[in-house]
CSV table of C-alpha atoms in Angstrom, one decimal:
chain,number,residue,atom,x,y,z
A,1,MET,CA,-27.8,-11.0,-16.6
A,2,ILE,CA,-24.1,-10.8,-15.7
A,3,LYS,CA,-23.3,-9.1,-19.1
A,4,LYS,CA,-26.0,-6.5,-18.5
A,5,LEU,CA,-24.6,-5.9,-15.0
A,6,MET,CA,-21.1,-5.4,-16.4
A,7,LEU,CA,-22.5,-3.0,-19.0
A,8,SER,CA,-24.3,-1.0,-16.4
A,9,VAL,CA,-21.2,-0.7,-14.3
A,10,ALA,CA,-19.2,0.4,-17.3
A,11,LEU,CA,-21.7,3.1,-18.2
A,12,ALA,CA,-22.4,4.4,-14.7
A,13,ALA,CA,-22.0,8.1,-14.2
A,14,PHE,CA,-22.5,10.3,-11.1
A,15,LEU,CA,-23.6,13.8,-10.4
A,16,ALA,CA,-21.7,16.0,-7.9
A,17,PRO,CA,-22.0,19.4,-6.3
A,18,ALA,CA,-20.3,22.5,-7.7
A,19,ALA,CA,-16.8,23.5,-6.6
A,20,PHE,CA,-14.9,26.8,-6.8
A,21,ALA,CA,-11.3,27.6,-7.7
A,22,HIS,CA,-8.8,28.4,-5.0
A,23,ASN,CA,-6.7,31.5,-5.4
A,24,GLU,CA,-3.6,30.7,-3.3
A,25,PRO,CA,-0.5,30.8,-5.4
A,26,ASP,CA,1.8,29.6,-2.6
A,27,THR,CA,-0.4,26.6,-1.8
A,28,LEU,CA,-0.8,23.2,-3.4
A,29,ILE,CA,-4.1,21.4,-2.8
A,30,VAL,CA,-4.4,17.7,-3.6
A,31,ALA,CA,-7.4,15.4,-3.3
A,32,ASN,CA,-6.9,11.9,-1.9
A,33,SER,CA,-9.6,9.2,-1.9
A,34,THR,CA,-9.4,8.6,1.8
A,35,ASP,CA,-8.6,10.4,5.0
A,36,ILE,CA,-5.5,9.5,7.1
A,37,LYS,CA,-6.1,7.2,10.1
A,38,THR,CA,-3.4,8.5,12.4
A,39,LEU,CA,-0.2,10.6,12.5
A,40,ASP,CA,1.9,7.8,14.0
A,41,PRO,CA,3.5,5.8,11.2
A,42,MET,CA,3.8,2.8,13.4
A,43,LEU,CA,0.1,2.3,13.6
A,44,THR,CA,-1.1,2.0,10.0
A,45,GLY,CA,0.3,1.3,6.6
A,46,ASP,CA,-2.7,2.4,4.5
A,47,ALA,CA,-1.9,4.5,1.4
A,48,GLY,CA,-3.8,7.6,2.5
A,49,SER,CA,-1.9,7.9,5.7
A,50,ALA,CA,1.4,6.8,4.1
A,51,GLN,CA,1.2,9.8,1.8
A,52,THR,CA,1.1,12.2,4.7
A,53,PHE,CA,3.8,10.4,6.6
A,54,LEU,CA,6.2,10.8,3.6
A,55,CYS,CA,5.7,14.6,3.9
A,56,ILE,CA,6.4,14.8,7.6
A,57,TYR,CA,9.1,12.2,8.0
A,58,ASP,CA,12.2,10.8,6.4
A,59,HIS,CA,13.4,7.2,6.1
A,60,LEU,CA,16.8,5.8,6.5
A,61,LEU,CA,16.7,4.6,2.9
A,62,TRP,CA,14.3,5.2,0.1
A,63,GLN,CA,13.5,3.9,-3.4
A,64,ASP,CA,14.0,5.9,-6.6
A,65,LEU,CA,11.3,6.0,-9.3
A,66,GLU,CA,12.3,2.5,-10.5
A,67,GLY,CA,12.5,0.9,-7.1
A,68,ASN,CA,16.3,1.0,-6.5
A,69,LEU,CA,17.6,1.7,-3.0
A,70,VAL,CA,18.9,5.3,-2.5
A,71,PRO,CA,20.3,7.1,0.5
A,72,ARG,CA,18.1,9.3,2.8
A,73,LEU,CA,19.0,9.6,6.5
A,74,ALA,CA,21.5,6.9,6.0
A,75,GLU,CA,24.1,8.3,3.6
A,76,SER,CA,25.7,4.9,2.9
A,77,TRP,CA,25.7,1.3,4.1
A,78,GLU,CA,27.8,-1.8,4.1
A,79,THR,CA,27.0,-5.5,4.4
A,80,PRO,CA,30.3,-7.2,5.5
A,81,ASP,CA,28.5,-10.5,5.9
A,82,PRO,CA,24.9,-11.8,5.6
A,83,LEU,CA,24.3,-11.2,9.4
A,84,THR,CA,25.7,-7.6,9.6
A,85,TYR,CA,24.5,-4.3,8.2
A,86,ILE,CA,26.4,-1.0,9.0
A,87,LEU,CA,24.5,2.2,8.3
A,88,HIS,CA,26.3,5.6,8.2
A,89,LEU,CA,23.9,8.4,9.1
A,90,ARG,CA,23.5,11.8,7.6
A,91,LYS,CA,24.9,14.7,9.8
A,92,GLY,CA,23.4,18.1,10.1
A,93,VAL,CA,19.7,17.0,10.0
A,94,TRP,CA,17.2,18.5,12.4
A,95,PHE,CA,13.8,17.5,13.6
A,96,HIS,CA,11.0,20.1,13.2
A,97,ASN,CA,11.3,20.8,17.0
A,98,GLY,CA,15.0,21.7,16.7
A,99,GLU,CA,16.3,18.4,18.0
A,100,PRO,CA,19.3,17.0,16.0
A,101,PHE,CA,18.8,13.6,14.3
A,102,THR,CA,21.3,11.0,15.6
A,103,ALA,CA,21.8,7.3,15.9
A,104,GLU,CA,19.5,7.3,19.0
A,105,ASP,CA,16.6,8.1,16.8
A,106,ALA,CA,17.4,5.6,14.1
A,107,LYS,CA,17.8,2.8,16.7
A,108,TYR,CA,14.6,3.9,18.5
A,109,THR,CA,12.6,3.7,15.3
A,110,ILE,CA,13.9,0.3,14.3
A,111,ASP,CA,13.5,-1.1,17.8
A,112,ARG,CA,10.0,0.3,18.0
A,113,GLY,CA,9.2,-1.5,14.8
A,114,ARG,CA,10.6,-4.8,16.1
A,115,THR,CA,8.6,-4.7,19.3
A,116,THR,CA,5.3,-3.1,18.3
A,117,VAL,CA,2.5,-5.4,17.0
A,118,THR,CA,0.2,-3.3,14.8
A,119,ALA,CA,-1.4,-3.4,11.3
A,120,THR,CA,1.9,-2.3,9.7
A,121,GLY,CA,3.4,-5.7,10.5
A,122,ALA,CA,6.7,-4.1,11.2
A,123,ASN,CA,7.4,-6.7,13.9
A,124,VAL,CA,7.0,-9.4,11.2
A,125,LEU,CA,9.3,-7.6,8.8
A,126,LEU,CA,12.0,-7.1,11.4
A,127,ASN,CA,11.7,-10.5,13.1
A,128,ASP,CA,15.1,-11.6,12.1
A,129,ILE,CA,17.0,-8.7,13.7
A,130,LYS,CA,18.9,-9.7,16.8
A,131,ASP,CA,19.8,-6.2,18.0
A,132,VAL,CA,20.7,-2.7,16.8
A,133,GLU,CA,24.0,-1.4,18.1
A,134,ILE,CA,24.9,2.3,18.3
A,135,LYS,CA,28.6,2.5,17.3
A,136,ASP,CA,28.7,6.3,17.5
A,137,ASP,CA,26.3,9.3,17.1
A,138,TYR,CA,26.1,8.7,13.3
A,139,THR,CA,26.7,5.0,12.9
A,140,ILE,CA,24.4,2.0,13.7
A,141,VAL,CA,25.2,-1.7,13.3
A,142,ILE,CA,22.3,-4.1,12.8
A,143,HIS,CA,23.0,-7.7,13.8
A,144,MET,CA,20.8,-10.5,12.4
A,145,LYS,CA,19.7,-13.8,13.9
A,146,LYS,CA,19.7,-15.3,10.4
A,147,PRO,CA,20.0,-14.0,6.9
A,148,PHE,CA,17.1,-11.9,5.5
A,149,THR,CA,17.9,-11.0,1.9
A,150,PRO,CA,15.5,-8.0,1.4
A,151,LEU,CA,16.1,-6.4,4.8
A,152,LEU,CA,17.2,-2.9,3.5
A,153,TYR,CA,14.0,-2.5,1.6
A,154,ALA,CA,12.1,-3.0,4.8
A,155,PHE,CA,13.4,0.4,6.0
A,156,THR,CA,11.6,2.1,3.1
A,157,GLU,CA,8.2,0.9,4.4
A,158,VAL,CA,5.7,3.2,6.1
A,159,TRP,CA,6.7,2.2,9.6
A,160,GLY,CA,10.3,3.2,8.8
A,161,SER,CA,9.4,6.9,9.0
A,162,VAL,CA,12.1,8.0,11.5
A,163,VAL,CA,10.6,9.6,14.7
A,164,ASN,CA,12.3,11.7,17.4
A,165,LYS,CA,13.0,9.5,20.4
A,166,LYS,CA,12.9,12.4,22.9
A,167,THR,CA,9.6,13.7,21.7
A,168,MET,CA,8.0,10.3,21.4
A,169,GLU,CA,8.9,9.3,24.9
A,170,ALA,CA,7.9,12.6,26.4
A,171,LEU,CA,4.5,12.8,24.7
A,172,GLY,CA,3.4,9.1,24.7
A,173,ASP,CA,-0.1,8.8,23.4
A,174,LYS,CA,-0.3,12.5,22.8
A,175,TYR,CA,2.4,12.3,20.2
A,176,VAL,CA,-0.2,11.9,17.4
A,177,GLU,CA,-1.4,15.4,18.1
A,178,HIS,CA,2.1,16.8,17.7
A,179,PRO,CA,4.0,14.7,15.2
A,180,VAL,CA,7.7,15.5,14.7
A,181,GLY,CA,9.8,14.4,11.8
A,182,THR,CA,12.8,15.6,9.7
A,183,GLY,CA,10.8,15.6,6.4
A,184,PRO,CA,10.2,18.4,3.9
A,185,PHE,CA,6.9,19.5,5.5
A,186,LYS,CA,5.9,20.4,9.1
A,187,PHE,CA,2.5,19.4,10.5
A,188,VAL,CA,0.0,22.2,11.1
A,189,SER,CA,-3.4,20.7,11.6
A,190,TRP,CA,-5.7,17.7,10.9
A,191,ARG,CA,-9.4,18.2,10.5
A,192,LYS,CA,-10.6,14.6,10.6
A,193,GLY,CA,-12.6,13.5,7.6
A,194,ASP,CA,-11.6,16.6,5.7
A,195,ARG,CA,-8.0,17.7,5.4
A,196,VAL,CA,-4.4,17.7,6.7
A,197,VAL,CA,-2.5,21.0,6.5
A,198,LEU,CA,1.3,21.1,6.3
A,199,GLU,CA,3.8,23.8,5.8
A,200,ARG,CA,7.2,23.8,4.1
A,201,ASN,CA,10.2,22.9,6.2
A,202,ASP,CA,12.6,25.7,5.2
A,203,ASP,CA,15.4,23.9,7.1
A,204,TYR,CA,15.0,20.7,5.2
A,205,TRP,CA,18.3,19.1,4.2
A,206,GLY,CA,17.0,17.9,0.8
A,207,ASP,CA,14.9,19.4,-2.0
A,208,LYS,CA,12.7,22.1,-0.7
A,209,ALA,CA,9.1,22.5,-1.9
A,210,ASP,CA,8.2,25.1,-4.5
A,211,PHE,CA,5.3,26.3,-2.3
A,212,LYS,CA,4.7,27.2,1.3
A,213,THR,CA,1.5,25.3,2.2
A,214,LEU,CA,0.4,21.8,1.3
A,215,ILE,CA,-3.2,20.8,1.9
A,216,ILE,CA,-4.2,17.1,1.5
A,217,ARG,CA,-8.0,16.7,1.3
A,218,ALA,CA,-10.1,13.6,1.7
A,219,VAL,CA,-12.6,13.3,-1.1
A,220,PRO,CA,-13.9,9.8,-1.3
A,221,GLU,CA,-16.2,10.2,-4.4
A,222,SER,CA,-14.2,10.0,-7.6
A,223,SER,CA,-16.5,12.2,-9.6
A,224,VAL,CA,-16.3,14.9,-7.0
A,225,ARG,CA,-12.5,14.8,-7.2
A,226,THR,CA,-12.7,15.3,-10.9
A,227,ILE,CA,-15.2,18.3,-10.6
A,228,GLU,CA,-12.9,19.9,-8.0
A,229,LEU,CA,-9.9,19.5,-10.4
A,230,GLU,CA,-11.9,21.0,-13.3
A,231,SER,CA,-13.0,24.0,-11.2
A,232,GLY,CA,-9.5,24.7,-9.8
A,233,SER,CA,-10.4,24.1,-6.2
A,234,VAL,CA,-7.7,21.4,-6.1
A,235,ASP,CA,-4.5,21.1,-8.1
A,236,MET,CA,-4.1,17.4,-8.2
A,237,ILE,CA,-6.3,14.3,-7.8
A,238,PHE,CA,-5.4,10.6,-7.5
A,239,LYS,CA,-7.3,7.5,-8.6
A,240,VAL,CA,-9.1,9.0,-11.5
A,241,ASN,CA,-12.1,7.0,-12.3
A,242,VAL,CA,-12.3,5.4,-15.8
A,243,ASN,CA,-15.4,7.4,-16.5
A,244,ASP,CA,-13.4,10.6,-16.2
A,245,ILE,CA,-10.2,9.7,-18.0
A,246,ASN,CA,-11.1,11.2,-21.4
A,247,ARG,CA,-12.8,14.1,-19.7
A,248,ILE,CA,-9.5,15.1,-18.0
A,249,ALA,CA,-7.3,14.2,-21.0
A,250,ASP,CA,-9.5,16.4,-23.4
A,251,ASN,CA,-9.5,19.4,-21.0
A,252,PRO,CA,-6.8,22.0,-22.2
A,253,ASN,CA,-6.4,23.2,-18.6
A,254,LEU,CA,-5.6,19.8,-17.2
A,255,LYS,CA,-3.1,17.0,-17.7
A,256,LEU,CA,-3.5,13.2,-17.3
A,257,LEU,CA,-0.6,11.2,-16.0
A,258,ARG,CA,-0.5,7.4,-16.2
A,259,ARG,CA,2.0,4.8,-15.0
A,260,LYS,CA,1.9,1.0,-14.4
A,261,ASP,CA,2.7,0.2,-10.8
A,262,LEU,CA,2.9,-2.8,-8.5
A,263,ARG,CA,-0.4,-2.4,-6.8
A,264,GLU,CA,-2.9,-5.3,-6.9
A,265,ASP,CA,-6.5,-5.6,-5.7
A,266,PHE,CA,-8.0,-8.9,-4.5
A,267,PHE,CA,-10.8,-10.7,-2.7
A,268,VAL,CA,-9.6,-11.8,0.7
A,269,LEU,CA,-11.1,-15.1,2.0
A,270,ASN,CA,-11.1,-15.7,5.8
A,271,CYS,CA,-9.4,-19.1,6.0
A,272,SER,CA,-9.9,-19.4,9.7
A,273,LYS,CA,-13.6,-20.1,9.8
A,274,PRO,CA,-16.4,-21.7,7.7
A,275,PRO,CA,-17.0,-21.7,4.9
A,276,PHE,CA,-13.6,-20.7,3.6
A,277,ASN,CA,-11.6,-22.8,6.1
A,278,ASP,CA,-12.3,-25.6,3.5
A,279,VAL,CA,-9.9,-25.2,0.6
A,280,ARG,CA,-12.5,-26.7,-1.8
A,281,VAL,CA,-14.8,-23.8,-1.1
A,282,ARG,CA,-12.0,-21.4,-1.7
A,283,GLN,CA,-11.2,-23.1,-5.0
A,284,ALA,CA,-14.9,-23.0,-5.9
A,285,PHE,CA,-15.0,-19.3,-5.2
A,286,SER,CA,-12.1,-18.8,-7.6
A,287,LYS,CA,-13.6,-20.8,-10.4
A,288,ALA,CA,-16.9,-19.1,-10.0
A,289,LEU,CA,-15.5,-15.7,-10.9
A,290,ASP,CA,-14.4,-14.5,-14.3
A,291,VAL,CA,-11.5,-12.4,-13.1
A,292,ALA,CA,-10.6,-11.0,-16.5
A,293,GLY,CA,-14.2,-10.1,-17.2
A,294,ILE,CA,-14.5,-8.3,-13.8
A,295,GLN,CA,-11.3,-6.4,-14.4
A,296,LYS,CA,-12.3,-5.3,-17.9
A,297,ALA,CA,-15.8,-4.2,-16.9
A,298,VAL,CA,-14.6,-2.2,-14.0
A,299,TYR,CA,-11.4,-0.6,-15.3
A,300,ARG,CA,-12.0,-0.6,-19.1
A,301,GLY,CA,-8.4,-0.3,-20.3
A,302,VAL,CA,-6.7,0.7,-17.1
A,303,GLY,CA,-4.4,-1.9,-15.5
A,304,TYR,CA,-4.6,-5.7,-16.2
A,305,ALA,CA,-6.0,-8.9,-14.9
A,306,PRO,CA,-3.3,-10.7,-12.9
A,307,LYS,CA,-2.5,-14.3,-13.2
A,308,GLY,CA,-1.4,-14.7,-9.5
A,309,PRO,CA,-0.3,-12.9,-6.4
A,310,LEU,CA,2.8,-11.2,-7.7
A,311,PRO,CA,2.4,-8.1,-10.0
A,312,GLN,CA,3.9,-7.9,-13.4
A,313,GLY,CA,7.3,-6.2,-13.2
A,314,MET,CA,8.2,-7.5,-9.7
A,315,VAL,CA,11.4,-9.6,-9.4
A,316,TYR,CA,10.7,-13.3,-9.7
A,317,TYR,CA,7.3,-12.8,-11.2
A,318,ASP,CA,6.4,-16.1,-13.0
A,319,ASP,CA,5.1,-15.2,-16.5
A,320,THR,CA,4.5,-18.9,-17.2
A,321,LEU,CA,1.5,-19.1,-14.8
A,322,PRO,CA,-1.7,-20.2,-16.5
A,323,GLU,CA,-4.5,-17.8,-17.1
A,324,HIS,CA,-7.2,-17.8,-14.4
A,325,ASP,CA,-9.5,-20.8,-14.6
A,326,TYR,CA,-13.1,-19.5,-14.9
A,327,ASP,CA,-15.2,-22.7,-14.6
A,328,VAL,CA,-18.8,-22.6,-13.4
A,329,GLU,CA,-19.3,-26.3,-13.6
A,330,GLY,CA,-16.1,-27.0,-11.8
A,331,ALA,CA,-17.1,-24.6,-9.0
A,332,GLU,CA,-20.4,-26.3,-8.6
A,333,ALA,CA,-18.7,-29.7,-8.4
A,334,LEU,CA,-16.3,-28.5,-5.7
A,335,LEU,CA,-19.1,-27.1,-3.6
A,336,LYS,CA,-21.0,-30.4,-3.9
A,337,GLU,CA,-17.8,-32.3,-2.9
A,338,ALA,CA,-17.5,-30.1,0.1
A,339,GLY,CA,-21.1,-30.8,1.1
A,340,VAL,CA,-21.9,-27.1,0.8
A,341,LYS,CA,-25.3,-25.9,-0.5
A,342,ASP,CA,-27.4,-22.8,-0.1
A,343,LEU,CA,-24.3,-20.9,0.9
A,344,HIS,CA,-24.9,-17.3,2.1
A,345,VAL,CA,-21.9,-15.0,2.5
A,346,THR,CA,-21.2,-11.3,2.9
A,347,ILE,CA,-18.7,-9.3,0.9
A,348,LYS,CA,-17.3,-6.3,2.9
A,349,VAL,CA,-16.0,-3.4,0.9
A,350,ASN,CA,-15.1,0.2,1.4
A,351,GLU,CA,-16.6,3.2,-0.5
A,352,SER,CA,-14.3,2.8,-3.5
A,353,LYS,CA,-16.5,2.8,-6.6
A,354,GLU,CA,-14.3,0.3,-8.4
A,355,ARG,CA,-14.3,-2.2,-5.5
A,356,VAL,CA,-18.1,-1.8,-5.1
A,357,ASP,CA,-18.5,-2.4,-8.8
A,358,ALA,CA,-16.3,-5.5,-8.7
A,359,ALA,CA,-18.2,-6.8,-5.7
A,360,THR,CA,-21.5,-6.3,-7.5
A,361,ILE,CA,-20.4,-8.2,-10.5
A,362,ALA,CA,-18.9,-11.0,-8.3
A,363,GLN,CA,-22.2,-11.1,-6.4
A,364,ALA,CA,-24.0,-12.0,-9.7
A,365,MET,CA,-21.4,-14.6,-10.7
A,366,LEU,CA,-21.5,-16.3,-7.3
A,367,GLY,CA,-25.3,-16.5,-7.7
A,368,GLU,CA,-24.7,-18.6,-10.9
A,369,VAL,CA,-23.2,-21.4,-8.7
A,370,GLY,CA,-25.7,-21.1,-5.9
A,371,ILE,CA,-23.9,-18.8,-3.6
A,372,THR,CA,-25.9,-15.9,-2.3
A,373,ALA,CA,-23.7,-12.9,-1.5
A,374,ASP,CA,-24.7,-9.7,0.3
A,375,ILE,CA,-22.6,-6.6,-0.1
A,376,GLN,CA,-21.8,-4.4,3.0
A,377,VAL,CA,-20.2,-1.0,2.2
A,378,LEU,CA,-18.1,0.4,5.1
A,379,GLU,CA,-16.1,3.5,5.8
A,380,TYR,CA,-12.4,2.6,5.0
A,381,GLY,CA,-11.2,2.7,8.6
A,382,ALA,CA,-14.1,0.5,9.7
A,383,LEU,CA,-13.3,-2.0,7.0
A,384,LEU,CA,-9.6,-2.1,8.1
A,385,ASP,CA,-10.8,-2.7,11.7
A,386,CYS,CA,-12.9,-5.7,10.5
A,387,LEU,CA,-9.9,-7.1,8.7
A,388,THR,CA,-7.7,-6.8,11.8
A,389,ARG,CA,-10.3,-8.5,14.0
A,390,GLY,CA,-11.1,-11.2,11.4
A,391,ASP,CA,-14.7,-10.1,11.4
A,392,PHE,CA,-15.5,-11.0,7.8
A,393,GLU,CA,-16.0,-13.8,5.3
A,394,ILE,CA,-15.0,-12.1,2.1
A,395,SER,CA,-13.5,-8.6,1.8
A,396,MET,CA,-12.3,-6.5,-1.0
A,397,SER,CA,-8.7,-5.4,-0.4
A,398,GLY,CA,-5.6,-4.2,-2.0
A,399,TRP,CA,-1.8,-4.1,-1.5
A,400,GLY,CA,0.5,-1.4,-2.9
A,401,ASN,CA,3.6,-3.7,-2.9
A,402,ASN,CA,5.6,-0.8,-1.7
A,403,LEU,CA,8.6,-3.0,-1.3
A,404,PRO,CA,9.5,-4.6,-4.6
A,405,ASP,CA,10.4,-8.1,-3.4
A,406,PRO,CA,8.2,-11.2,-3.2
A,407,GLU,CA,8.8,-11.6,0.5
A,408,PHE,CA,6.9,-8.4,1.1
A,409,ALA,CA,4.2,-9.2,-1.4
A,410,LEU,CA,3.6,-12.7,-0.1
A,411,GLY,CA,5.4,-13.2,3.3
A,412,ARG,CA,3.8,-10.1,4.9
A,413,LEU,CA,0.3,-11.0,3.7
A,414,TYR,CA,0.2,-14.8,4.0
A,415,HIS,CA,2.8,-16.1,6.4
A,416,SER,CA,1.1,-17.3,9.6
A,417,ARG,CA,3.3,-15.0,11.8
A,418,GLY,CA,1.3,-12.1,10.3
A,419,ILE,CA,-2.1,-13.2,11.5
A,420,GLY,CA,-3.6,-10.3,13.4
A,421,ALA,CA,-1.4,-7.8,11.6
A,422,THR,CA,-1.1,-8.0,7.8
A,423,ASN,CA,-2.3,-11.6,7.2
A,424,ASP,CA,-5.9,-10.6,6.8
A,425,ALA,CA,-6.8,-14.0,5.3
A,426,ARG,CA,-5.6,-15.7,8.5
A,427,PHE,CA,-4.0,-18.2,6.2
A,428,ASN,CA,-2.0,-20.8,8.3
A,429,ASP,CA,-0.2,-23.3,6.2
A,430,PRO,CA,3.1,-24.8,7.5
A,431,LYS,CA,4.3,-25.8,4.0
A,432,PHE,CA,3.7,-22.3,2.7
A,433,ASP,CA,5.4,-20.8,5.7
A,434,GLU,CA,8.4,-23.0,5.0
A,435,LEU,CA,8.6,-21.9,1.4
A,436,LEU,CA,8.4,-18.3,2.3
A,437,ASP,CA,11.1,-18.6,5.0
A,438,LYS,CA,13.3,-20.3,2.4
A,439,GLY,CA,12.7,-17.5,-0.1
A,440,ALA,CA,13.5,-14.8,2.4
A,441,SER,CA,16.8,-16.3,3.4
A,442,THR,CA,18.1,-17.4,0.0
A,443,PRO,CA,20.6,-15.1,-1.7
A,444,GLU,CA,19.5,-13.4,-4.9
A,445,GLY,CA,19.8,-15.6,-8.0
A,446,PRO,CA,18.3,-18.7,-9.7
A,447,GLU,CA,17.7,-20.7,-6.5
A,448,ARG,CA,15.6,-17.9,-5.1
A,449,ALA,CA,13.7,-17.6,-8.3
A,450,GLU,CA,12.8,-21.3,-8.2
A,451,VAL,CA,11.5,-21.0,-4.6
A,452,TYR,CA,9.2,-18.2,-5.6
A,453,LYS,CA,8.0,-20.0,-8.7
A,454,GLU,CA,6.9,-22.8,-6.4
A,455,VAL,CA,5.4,-20.3,-3.9
A,456,GLN,CA,3.2,-18.7,-6.6
A,457,ARG,CA,1.8,-22.0,-7.9
A,458,TYR,CA,1.2,-23.3,-4.4
A,459,PHE,CA,-0.7,-20.1,-3.6
A,460,LEU,CA,-3.0,-20.5,-6.6
A,461,ASP,CA,-3.9,-24.0,-5.5
A,462,LYS,CA,-4.7,-23.0,-1.9
A,463,VAL,CA,-6.5,-19.7,-2.8
A,464,PRO,CA,-6.3,-17.6,0.4
A,465,ALA,CA,-7.2,-14.7,-1.8
A,466,LEU,CA,-8.2,-14.1,-5.5
A,467,TYR,CA,-6.4,-11.3,-7.4
A,468,TRP,CA,-8.5,-9.5,-9.9
A,469,TYR,CA,-6.7,-6.2,-10.7
A,470,GLY,CA,-3.1,-5.3,-11.5
A,471,GLY,CA,-2.5,-1.6,-11.0
A,472,GLU,CA,-2.0,1.5,-13.0
A,473,GLN,CA,-1.8,5.0,-11.6
A,474,VAL,CA,-4.1,7.5,-13.2
A,475,THR,CA,-3.5,11.0,-11.8
A,476,GLY,CA,-5.1,14.3,-12.9
A,477,ILE,CA,-3.2,17.6,-12.4
A,478,SER,CA,-3.8,21.2,-13.3
A,479,ARG,CA,-1.6,23.1,-15.7
A,480,ARG,CA,-0.1,25.1,-12.9
A,481,ILE,CA,1.9,22.0,-12.1
A,482,ALA,CA,4.9,21.8,-14.5
A,483,GLU,CA,6.5,18.6,-13.2
A,484,PHE,CA,5.3,15.8,-11.0
A,485,PRO,CA,7.2,12.5,-11.0
A,486,LEU,CA,4.9,9.5,-10.6
A,487,HIS,CA,6.5,6.9,-8.2
A,488,ARG,CA,5.5,3.3,-8.9
A,489,ARG,CA,4.7,2.9,-5.2
A,490,GLY,CA,1.7,5.3,-5.6
A,491,ILE,CA,2.9,7.6,-2.8
A,492,TYR,CA,4.6,10.8,-3.8
A,493,GLU,CA,7.2,13.3,-2.8
A,494,PHE,CA,5.3,16.6,-3.0
A,495,ASN,CA,8.5,18.5,-2.3
A,496,LYS,CA,9.6,17.5,-5.8
A,497,VAL,CA,6.5,19.0,-7.5
A,498,LYS,CA,7.5,21.9,-9.7
A,499,LEU,CA,5.0,24.7,-10.3
A,500,ALA,CA,4.8,26.5,-13.7
A,501,LYS,CA,6.5,29.8,-13.6
């Protein structure tokens, strides 16, 4: 039955309405899978919103295509000791409203991150900062309570989009209607559920866009995105479905771009309430699912089945981890030991076809060990709200691993201080916290590697989540695009898109 289900998922195809080409030579139209949630980068870290933030705002530092730190609004930096970071800021940068960028804005953004508790988890990332000192208009000094080895990478996260202090304080809650950044595009409008419209910032200090107008559309259905690309009504689509890969690759008017990235998808288990507050039930869940089989059936040659919580290619990834243990009899024995029978659970998932397909296959596999699973499909924002509230038993989720360090892949998601923010599993394990704290403060080198090796194996034993997909970006573009660098973070700098002449 499960093999038939996998086959039906692999062969599924969808019909979609017709679309028509746009005829706007000075406009780039891209189709995302989700709408943005807000225009305030402190309030959400979801990928759809992050893409728009990167257009409107700049960061103090950024990552190049390979994940190395590079200057942005901070031209250079020094670390005279493990407790001190000195950032020298770029001069001659202006916000979209004409205000100059200064150290006041940099300090305000960091302090806002330290003191605001939201789904971005910025307060968790910046917990070890003691204070931010303004040395002069273009120099800030960050003083730490204790060493935090990957601190500078934290400034490249979504929350680190630098906002204008004066505008933010003047507008308050109305700021989201009039966002102001220093980025390569200015905000024009947001039609919720449909599109964000931006225009080129002709005063941008960096690379200026090849086109005047950027439209980011929300098109949840993958097959519809493909049809819109074929028709020319959009110039670029993300998250190409496996059913459409050859269709795009074989079209002479289109190009298919692929790159392995650090993204992972996983089943989140709510460890704070029955039945998954019992580690034996979590272990049974893990053994009941054929992770490699699910990944192969859903993605068919795209990405890979991960062994653990760190993606391939991330520093300190342990390639000696065993393959996932798919063991139906072992799952049944653990459920019996836990005194659990006739278990009925709900898997919550957003509209992503791939995640719905994975949940459907998992539903059948769980049935093989006596677990009845319902599937509830929610709008993406509604699912995020459920995760934040802890209103779920099992949820399909993902993590872009925007910051290429294990602290951000594991500490943000599973340290107890992240409960209510980024620790959706509500995993609270003192030993795990202790290991994560040690890893975050240990200097780069063999000792840090050993800590994270232990962290990964401890995680697999406690199973706060089960990872089933390791990422690969598959993007479709029209031939009017001559150059589009794929960043392994999966969020892109549209001002670096080059149009064919």
